[in-house]
Coordinates of N, CA, C and O in Angstrom, one line a residue:
Q1 N 19.2 -8.8 -1.9 CA 18.2 -8.9 -2.9 C 17.3 -7.6 -2.9 O 16.9 -7.2 -4.0
V2 N 17.0 -7.1 -1.7 CA 16.1 -6.0 -1.7 C 16.8 -4.8 -2.4 O 16.1 -4.1 -3.2
I3 N 18.1 -4.6 -2.3 CA 18.7 -3.5 -2.9 C 18.9 -3.8 -4.4 O 18.7 -2.9 -5.3
D4 N 19.2 -5.0 -4.8 CA 19.2 -5.4 -6.2 C 17.9 -5.1 -6.9 O 17.8 -4.6 -8.0
N5 N 16.8 -5.5 -6.2 CA 15.5 -5.2 -6.7 C 15.2 -3.7 -6.9 O 14.6 -3.3 -7.9
A6 N 15.6 -2.9 -5.9 CA 15.4 -1.5 -6.0 C 16.2 -0.9 -7.2 O 15.7 -0.1 -7.9
R7 N 17.4 -1.4 -7.4 CA 18.2 -0.9 -8.5 C 17.5 -1.3 -9.8 O 17.6 -0.6 -10.8
A8 N 17.0 -2.5 -9.9 CA 16.3 -3.0 -11.1 C 15.1 -2.1 -11.4 O 14.8 -1.7 -12.5
L9 N 14.3 -1.8 -10.4 CA 13.2 -0.9 -10.5 C 13.6 0.5 -10.9 O 13.1 1.1 -11.9
A10 N 14.6 1.0 -10.3 CA 15.1 2.4 -10.6 C 15.6 2.4 -12.0 O 15.4 3.4 -12.8
G11 N 16.3 1.4 -12.5 CA 16.8 1.3 -13.8 C 15.7 1.3 -14.9 O 15.8 2.0 -15.9
K12 N 14.7 0.6 -14.6 CA 13.5 0.5 -15.5 C 12.8 1.9 -15.6 O 12.5 2.4 -16.7
L13 N 12.6 2.5 -14.4 CA 12.0 3.8 -14.4 C 12.8 4.9 -15.1 O 12.3 5.7 -15.8
S14 N 14.1 4.8 -14.8 CA 15.0 5.8 -15.4 C 15.0 5.6 -17.0 O 15.0 6.6 -17.7
A15 N 15.1 4.4 -17.4 CA 15.0 4.1 -18.9 C 13.7 4.6 -19.5 O 13.7 5.0 -20.7
A16 N 12.7 4.6 -18.7 CA 11.4 5.1 -19.2 C 11.3 6.6 -19.1 O 10.2 7.2 -19.5
G17 N 12.3 7.3 -18.7 CA 12.3 8.8 -18.7 C 12.0 9.4 -17.4 O 11.8 10.6 -17.3
F18 N 11.8 8.6 -16.3 CA 11.5 9.2 -15.0 C 12.8 9.8 -14.4 O 13.9 9.3 -14.6
D19 N 12.6 10.9 -13.7 CA 13.7 11.6 -13.0 C 13.8 11.0 -11.6 O 12.8 11.1 -10.8
L20 N 14.9 10.3 -11.3 CA 15.1 9.7 -10.0 C 15.9 10.6 -9.1 O 17.0 11.1 -9.6
V21 N 15.5 10.9 -7.9 CA 16.3 11.7 -7.0 C 17.6 10.9 -6.7 O 17.5 9.7 -6.5
T22 N 18.7 11.6 -6.8 CA 20.0 11.0 -6.7 C 20.4 10.2 -7.9 O 21.5 9.5 -7.9
G23 N 19.6 10.1 -8.9 CA 19.9 9.4 -10.1 C 19.8 7.9 -10.0 O 20.0 7.2 -11.0
G24 N 19.4 7.4 -8.9 CA 19.2 5.9 -8.7 C 18.9 5.6 -7.3 O 18.3 6.4 -6.6
T25 N 19.5 4.5 -6.8 CA 19.3 4.2 -5.4 C 20.4 3.3 -4.9 O 21.0 2.5 -5.6
D26 N 20.7 3.4 -3.6 CA 21.7 2.5 -2.9 C 21.0 1.9 -1.7 O 21.6 1.3 -0.8
S27 N 19.7 2.0 -1.7 CA 18.9 1.4 -0.6 C 17.7 0.7 -1.1 O 17.6 0.4 -2.3
H28 N 16.7 0.5 -0.2 CA 15.5 -0.3 -0.6 C 14.4 0.7 -1.1 O 13.3 0.2 -1.4
I29 N 14.7 1.9 -1.2 CA 13.8 3.0 -1.6 C 14.2 3.6 -3.0 O 15.3 3.9 -3.2
V30 N 13.2 3.8 -3.8 CA 13.3 4.6 -5.0 C 12.5 5.8 -4.9 O 11.3 5.7 -4.6
L31 N 13.1 7.0 -5.0 CA 12.3 8.3 -5.0 C 12.3 8.9 -6.3 O 13.3 9.2 -7.0
V32 N 11.1 9.0 -6.8 CA 10.8 9.5 -8.2 C 10.3 11.0 -8.1 O 9.3 11.3 -7.5
D33 N 11.0 11.9 -8.9 CA 10.6 13.3 -9.0 C 9.7 13.4 -10.2 O 10.1 13.2 -11.3
L34 N 8.4 13.8 -10.0 CA 7.4 13.9 -11.1 C 7.3 15.3 -11.6 O 6.4 15.6 -12.4
T35 N 8.1 16.3 -11.1 CA 7.9 17.7 -11.4 C 7.8 17.9 -12.9 O 7.0 18.6 -13.4
E36 N 8.7 17.3 -13.7 CA 8.8 17.6 -15.1 C 7.6 16.9 -15.9 O 7.4 17.2 -17.0
R37 N 6.9 16.0 -15.2 CA 5.8 15.3 -15.8 C 4.5 16.0 -15.6 O 3.4 15.5 -16.0
D38 N 4.5 17.1 -14.8 CA 3.3 17.8 -14.5 C 2.3 16.9 -13.8 O 1.1 17.0 -14.1
T39 N 2.7 16.0 -13.0 CA 1.9 15.1 -12.2 C 2.3 15.3 -10.8 O 3.4 15.4 -10.5
T40 N 1.3 15.3 -9.9 CA 1.6 15.4 -8.5 C 1.8 14.1 -7.9 O 1.4 13.0 -8.4
G41 N 2.5 14.0 -6.8 CA 2.7 12.8 -6.1 C 1.3 12.2 -5.6 O 1.1 11.0 -5.7
K42 N 0.4 13.1 -5.2 CA -0.9 12.6 -4.8 C -1.7 12.0 -6.0 O -2.3 10.9 -5.8
Q43 N -1.6 12.6 -7.1 CA -2.3 12.0 -8.3 C -1.7 10.6 -8.7 O -2.4 9.7 -8.9
A44 N -0.4 10.6 -8.6 CA 0.3 9.3 -9.0 C 0.0 8.2 -7.9 O -0.3 7.1 -8.3
E45 N 0.0 8.6 -6.7 CA -0.3 7.6 -5.6 C -1.7 7.1 -5.8 O -1.9 5.9 -5.7
Q46 N -2.7 7.9 -6.1 CA -4.1 7.5 -6.2 C -4.2 6.7 -7.5 O -4.9 5.6 -7.5
A47 N -3.6 7.1 -8.6 CA -3.8 6.3 -9.8 C -3.2 4.9 -9.7 O -3.8 3.9 -10.1
L48 N -2.0 4.8 -9.1 CA -1.3 3.5 -8.9 C -2.1 2.7 -7.9 O -2.2 1.4 -8.1
E49 N -2.6 3.3 -6.9 CA -3.4 2.5 -5.9 C -4.7 1.9 -6.6 O -5.0 0.8 -6.3
T50 N -5.3 2.6 -7.5 CA -6.4 2.1 -8.3 C -6.0 0.8 -9.0 O -6.9 -0.1 -9.2
C51 N -4.8 0.7 -9.3 CA -4.3 -0.5 -10.1 C -3.7 -1.6 -9.2 O -3.2 -2.6 -9.7
G52 N -3.7 -1.3 -7.9 CA -3.2 -2.3 -7.0 C -1.7 -2.2 -6.7 O -1.1 -3.1 -6.1
I53 N -1.1 -1.0 -7.0 CA 0.3 -0.8 -6.8 C 0.4 0.3 -5.7 O -0.1 1.4 -5.9
T54 N 1.0 0.0 -4.6 CA 1.1 0.9 -3.4 C 2.4 1.6 -3.4 O 3.5 1.0 -3.4
V55 N 2.3 3.0 -3.5 CA 3.5 3.9 -3.4 C 3.0 5.0 -2.4 O 1.9 5.1 -2.0
N56 N 4.0 5.8 -2.0 CA 3.6 6.9 -1.1 C 4.0 8.2 -1.8 O 5.1 8.3 -2.4
K57 N 3.1 9.2 -1.7 CA 3.5 10.5 -2.2 C 4.7 11.0 -1.3 O 4.7 10.6 -0.1
N58 N 5.6 11.8 -1.9 CA 6.8 12.2 -1.1 C 7.3 13.5 -1.6 O 7.2 13.7 -2.9
T59 N 7.8 14.3 -0.8 CA 8.4 15.6 -1.2 C 9.7 15.2 -1.9 O 10.3 14.2 -1.7
V60 N 10.2 16.2 -2.7 CA 11.5 16.0 -3.4 C 12.3 17.3 -3.1 O 11.8 18.3 -2.6
P61 N 13.6 17.2 -3.4 CA 14.4 18.4 -3.1 C 13.9 19.6 -3.9 O 13.4 19.5 -5.0
F62 N 13.9 20.7 -3.3 CA 13.4 22.0 -3.9 C 11.9 21.9 -4.1 O 11.4 22.5 -5.1
E63 N 11.2 21.2 -3.3 CA 9.7 21.0 -3.4 C 9.0 22.3 -3.5 O 9.3 23.3 -2.8
T64 N 8.1 22.4 -4.4 CA 7.2 23.6 -4.6 C 5.8 23.4 -4.2 O 5.0 24.4 -4.1
R65 N 5.4 22.2 -4.0 CA 4.0 21.8 -3.6 C 3.9 21.6 -2.1 O 4.9 21.3 -1.4
S66 N 2.7 21.6 -1.7 CA 2.4 21.3 -0.3 C 2.8 19.8 0.0 O 2.7 18.9 -0.8
P67 N 3.2 19.5 1.3 CA 3.5 18.2 1.7 C 2.2 17.2 1.6 O 2.4 16.0 1.6
F68 N 1.1 17.8 1.4 CA -0.1 17.0 1.3 C -0.4 16.7 -0.2 O -1.3 15.8 -0.5
V69 N 0.4 17.3 -1.1 CA 0.2 17.0 -2.5 C 1.5 16.4 -3.1 O 1.5 15.4 -3.7
T70 N 2.6 17.1 -2.9 CA 4.0 16.7 -3.2 C 4.2 16.6 -4.7 O 3.3 16.6 -5.5
S71 N 5.5 16.5 -5.1 CA 5.9 16.4 -6.5 C 6.6 15.1 -6.7 O 7.2 14.9 -7.8
G72 N 6.6 14.1 -5.8 CA 7.2 12.9 -6.0 C 6.5 11.7 -5.4 O 5.5 11.9 -4.7
I73 N 7.0 10.5 -5.7 CA 6.6 9.3 -5.0 C 7.8 8.5 -4.6 O 8.8 8.5 -5.1
R74 N 7.5 7.7 -3.5 CA 8.5 6.9 -2.9 C 8.0 5.4 -3.1 O 6.9 5.1 -2.7
I75 N 8.9 4.6 -3.6 CA 8.6 3.2 -3.8 C 9.6 2.3 -3.1 O 10.8 2.4 -3.2
G76 N 9.1 1.4 -2.2 CA 10.0 0.5 -1.5 C 9.9 -0.9 -2.1 O 8.9 -1.3 -2.7
T77 N 11.0 -1.7 -1.9 CA 11.1 -3.0 -2.5 C 11.1 -4.1 -1.4 O 11.1 -5.3 -1.8
A78 N 11.1 -3.8 -0.2 CA 11.3 -4.9 0.9 C 10.1 -5.8 0.8 O 10.3 -7.1 0.9
A79 N 8.9 -5.3 0.8 CA 7.7 -6.2 0.8 C 7.7 -7.1 -0.4 O 7.3 -8.3 -0.3
L80 N 8.0 -6.6 -1.5 CA 8.0 -7.4 -2.8 C 9.0 -8.5 -2.7 O 8.8 -9.6 -3.2
T81 N 10.2 -8.1 -2.2 CA 11.3 -9.1 -2.1 C 10.9 -10.2 -1.1 O 11.2 -11.4 -1.4
T82 N 10.2 -9.8 0.0 CA 9.8 -10.8 0.9 C 8.8 -11.8 0.3 O 8.8 -13.0 0.7
R83 N 8.0 -11.4 -0.7 CA 7.1 -12.2 -1.4 C 7.8 -13.2 -2.3 O 7.2 -14.1 -2.9
G84 N 9.1 -12.9 -2.6 CA 9.9 -13.8 -3.5 C 10.2 -13.2 -4.8 O 10.7 -13.9 -5.7
M85 N 9.8 -12.0 -5.0 CA 10.0 -11.3 -6.3 C 11.5 -11.0 -6.5 O 12.2 -10.7 -5.5
G86 N 11.9 -11.0 -7.7 CA 13.3 -10.7 -8.1 C 13.4 -9.5 -9.1 O 12.4 -8.8 -9.3
E87 N 14.5 -9.3 -9.6 CA 14.7 -8.2 -10.5 C 13.8 -8.2 -11.7 O 13.3 -7.1 -12.1
A88 N 13.5 -9.3 -12.3 CA 12.6 -9.4 -13.5 C 11.2 -8.9 -13.1 O 10.6 -8.1 -13.9
E89 N 10.7 -9.3 -11.9 CA 9.4 -8.8 -11.5 C 9.4 -7.3 -11.2 O 8.5 -6.6 -11.6
L90 N 10.5 -6.8 -10.6 CA 10.6 -5.4 -10.3 C 10.7 -4.6 -11.6 O 10.1 -3.5 -11.7
E91 N 11.3 -5.1 -12.6 CA 11.4 -4.4 -13.9 C 10.0 -4.4 -14.5 O 9.5 -3.4 -15.1
A92 N 9.2 -5.5 -14.4 CA 7.8 -5.5 -14.9 C 7.0 -4.5 -14.1 O 6.1 -3.8 -14.7
I93 N 7.2 -4.4 -12.8 CA 6.4 -3.4 -12.0 C 6.8 -2.0 -12.5 O 5.9 -1.1 -12.6
G94 N 8.1 -1.8 -12.8 CA 8.5 -0.5 -13.3 C 7.8 -0.1 -14.6 O 7.3 1.0 -14.8
A95 N 7.6 -1.1 -15.5 CA 6.9 -0.9 -16.7 C 5.4 -0.6 -16.5 O 4.8 0.2 -17.1
M96 N 4.8 -1.3 -15.5 CA 3.4 -1.0 -15.1 C 3.3 0.4 -14.6 O 2.3 1.1 -15.0
I97 N 4.2 0.8 -13.7 CA 4.1 2.2 -13.2 C 4.2 3.2 -14.3 O 3.5 4.2 -14.4
D98 N 5.1 3.0 -15.3 CA 5.3 3.9 -16.4 C 3.9 3.9 -17.2 O 3.5 5.0 -17.6
R99 N 3.3 2.8 -17.5 CA 2.1 2.8 -18.2 C 1.0 3.5 -17.5 O 0.3 4.3 -18.2
V100 N 0.9 3.4 -16.2 CA -0.2 4.1 -15.5 C 0.1 5.6 -15.5 O -0.8 6.4 -15.8
L101 N 1.3 6.0 -15.2 CA 1.6 7.4 -15.0 C 1.7 8.1 -16.4 O 1.6 9.3 -16.5
S102 N 1.8 7.3 -17.5 CA 1.8 7.9 -18.8 C 0.4 7.9 -19.4 O 0.2 8.5 -20.5
N103 N -0.5 7.3 -18.7 CA -1.9 7.3 -19.2 C -2.9 7.5 -18.0 O -3.9 6.8 -17.8
L104 N -2.6 8.6 -17.3 CA -3.5 9.0 -16.2 C -4.9 9.1 -16.7 O -5.2 9.6 -17.8
D105 N -5.9 8.6 -15.9 CA -7.3 8.7 -16.2 C -7.7 7.8 -17.4 O -8.8 8.0 -17.9
D106 N -6.9 6.9 -17.8 CA -7.3 5.9 -18.8 C -7.7 4.6 -18.2 O -6.9 3.8 -17.8
E107 N -9.0 4.4 -18.1 CA -9.6 3.2 -17.4 C -9.1 1.9 -18.0 O -8.9 0.9 -17.3
A108 N -8.9 1.9 -19.3 CA -8.5 0.6 -20.0 C -7.0 0.3 -19.5 O -6.7 -0.9 -19.2
T109 N -6.2 1.3 -19.3 CA -4.8 1.0 -18.8 C -4.9 0.5 -17.4 O -4.2 -0.4 -17.0
Y110 N -5.8 1.2 -16.6 CA -5.9 0.8 -15.2 C -6.3 -0.6 -15.1 O -5.8 -1.4 -14.3
K111 N -7.3 -1.0 -15.9 CA -7.8 -2.4 -15.8 C -6.7 -3.4 -16.2 O -6.5 -4.4 -15.6
S112 N -6.0 -3.1 -17.3 CA -5.0 -4.0 -17.8 C -3.9 -4.2 -16.7 O -3.5 -5.3 -16.4
V113 N -3.5 -3.1 -16.1 CA -2.4 -3.1 -15.1 C -3.0 -3.9 -13.8 O -2.3 -4.7 -13.2
R114 N -4.2 -3.6 -13.5 CA -4.8 -4.3 -12.3 C -4.8 -5.8 -12.5 O -4.5 -6.5 -11.6
D115 N -5.1 -6.2 -13.7 CA -5.1 -7.6 -14.1 C -3.7 -8.2 -13.9 O -3.5 -9.3 -13.4
E116 N -2.7 -7.5 -14.4 CA -1.3 -7.9 -14.3 C -0.8 -8.0 -12.9 O -0.1 -9.0 -12.5
V117 N -1.2 -7.0 -12.1 CA -0.9 -7.0 -10.7 C -1.5 -8.2 -10.0 O -0.9 -8.9 -9.2
G118 N -2.8 -8.5 -10.3 CA -3.4 -9.7 -9.7 C -2.7 -11.0 -10.1 O -2.6 -11.8 -9.2
E119 N -2.3 -11.1 -11.3 CA -1.6 -12.3 -11.7 C -0.3 -12.5 -11.0 O 0.1 -13.5 -10.5
M120 N 0.4 -11.3 -10.8 CA 1.7 -11.4 -10.1 C 1.5 -11.7 -8.6 O 2.3 -12.5 -8.1
C121 N 0.5 -11.1 -8.0 CA 0.2 -11.4 -6.6 C -0.2 -12.9 -6.4 O 0.2 -13.5 -5.4
T122 N -0.9 -13.5 -7.4 CA -1.2 -14.9 -7.3 C 0.1 -15.7 -7.4 O 0.2 -16.7 -6.7
K123 N 1.0 -15.3 -8.2 CA 2.2 -16.1 -8.4 C 3.1 -15.9 -7.2 O 3.9 -16.9 -6.9
F124 N 3.1 -14.8 -6.5 CA 3.9 -14.5 -5.3 C 3.0 -14.2 -4.1 O 2.9 -13.0 -3.8
P125 N 2.3 -15.2 -3.6 CA 1.4 -14.9 -2.5 C 2.1 -14.4 -1.2 O 3.3 -14.7 -1.0
L126 N 1.3 -13.7 -0.4 CA 1.8 -13.2 0.9 C 2.2 -14.4 1.8 O 3.2 -14.4 2.4
Y127 N 1.4 -15.4 1.8 CA 1.6 -16.6 2.7 C 1.3 -17.8 2.0 O 0.4 -18.0 1.2
E128 N 2.2 -18.8 2.2 CA 2.0 -20.1 1.6 C 1.2 -21.0 2.5 O 1.4 -20.9 3.8
G129 N 0.3 -21.8 2.1 CA -0.4 -22.8 2.9 C -1.2 -22.2 4.0 O -1.1 -22.7 5.1
L130 N -2.0 -21.2 3.8 CA -2.9 -20.7 4.8 C -3.8 -21.8 5.3 O -4.2 -22.6 4.6
V131 N -4.2 -21.7 6.6 CA -5.2 -22.6 7.1 C -6.5 -22.5 6.3 O -6.9 -21.4 6.0
G132 N -7.0 -23.6 5.9 CA -8.2 -23.7 5.1 C -7.9 -23.8 3.6 O -8.8 -23.9 2.8
D133 N -6.6 -23.7 3.2 CA -6.3 -23.8 1.8 C -6.3 -25.2 1.4 O -6.0 -26.1 2.0

């Protein structure tokens, strides 16, 4: 399921025009090359973090930027799958990532995506039946 989810995410991002290293994924990781979008991995990581989506900046093949800035982001699907998310949710997350990275510095987009992330996290909690619930 982890790999199926990664493929669903990769497909959604690719359809949105993102350049995926190797054209897709055969593992739990999706590596996105942002070079053509004139966005750094650091900018993308920070913007997505503001919205509650955790990714890591990552170098890409033929990297021209510092490893502290990078030209790509790495997105894993294991934690999301563990929460019970499936392909439909990963496609929705791909759409959220596209909205944020296509509207950098737009606080209205950030708020909208933050709200969607919150709803999804409520639907797929980290732990069921915590003590005190």
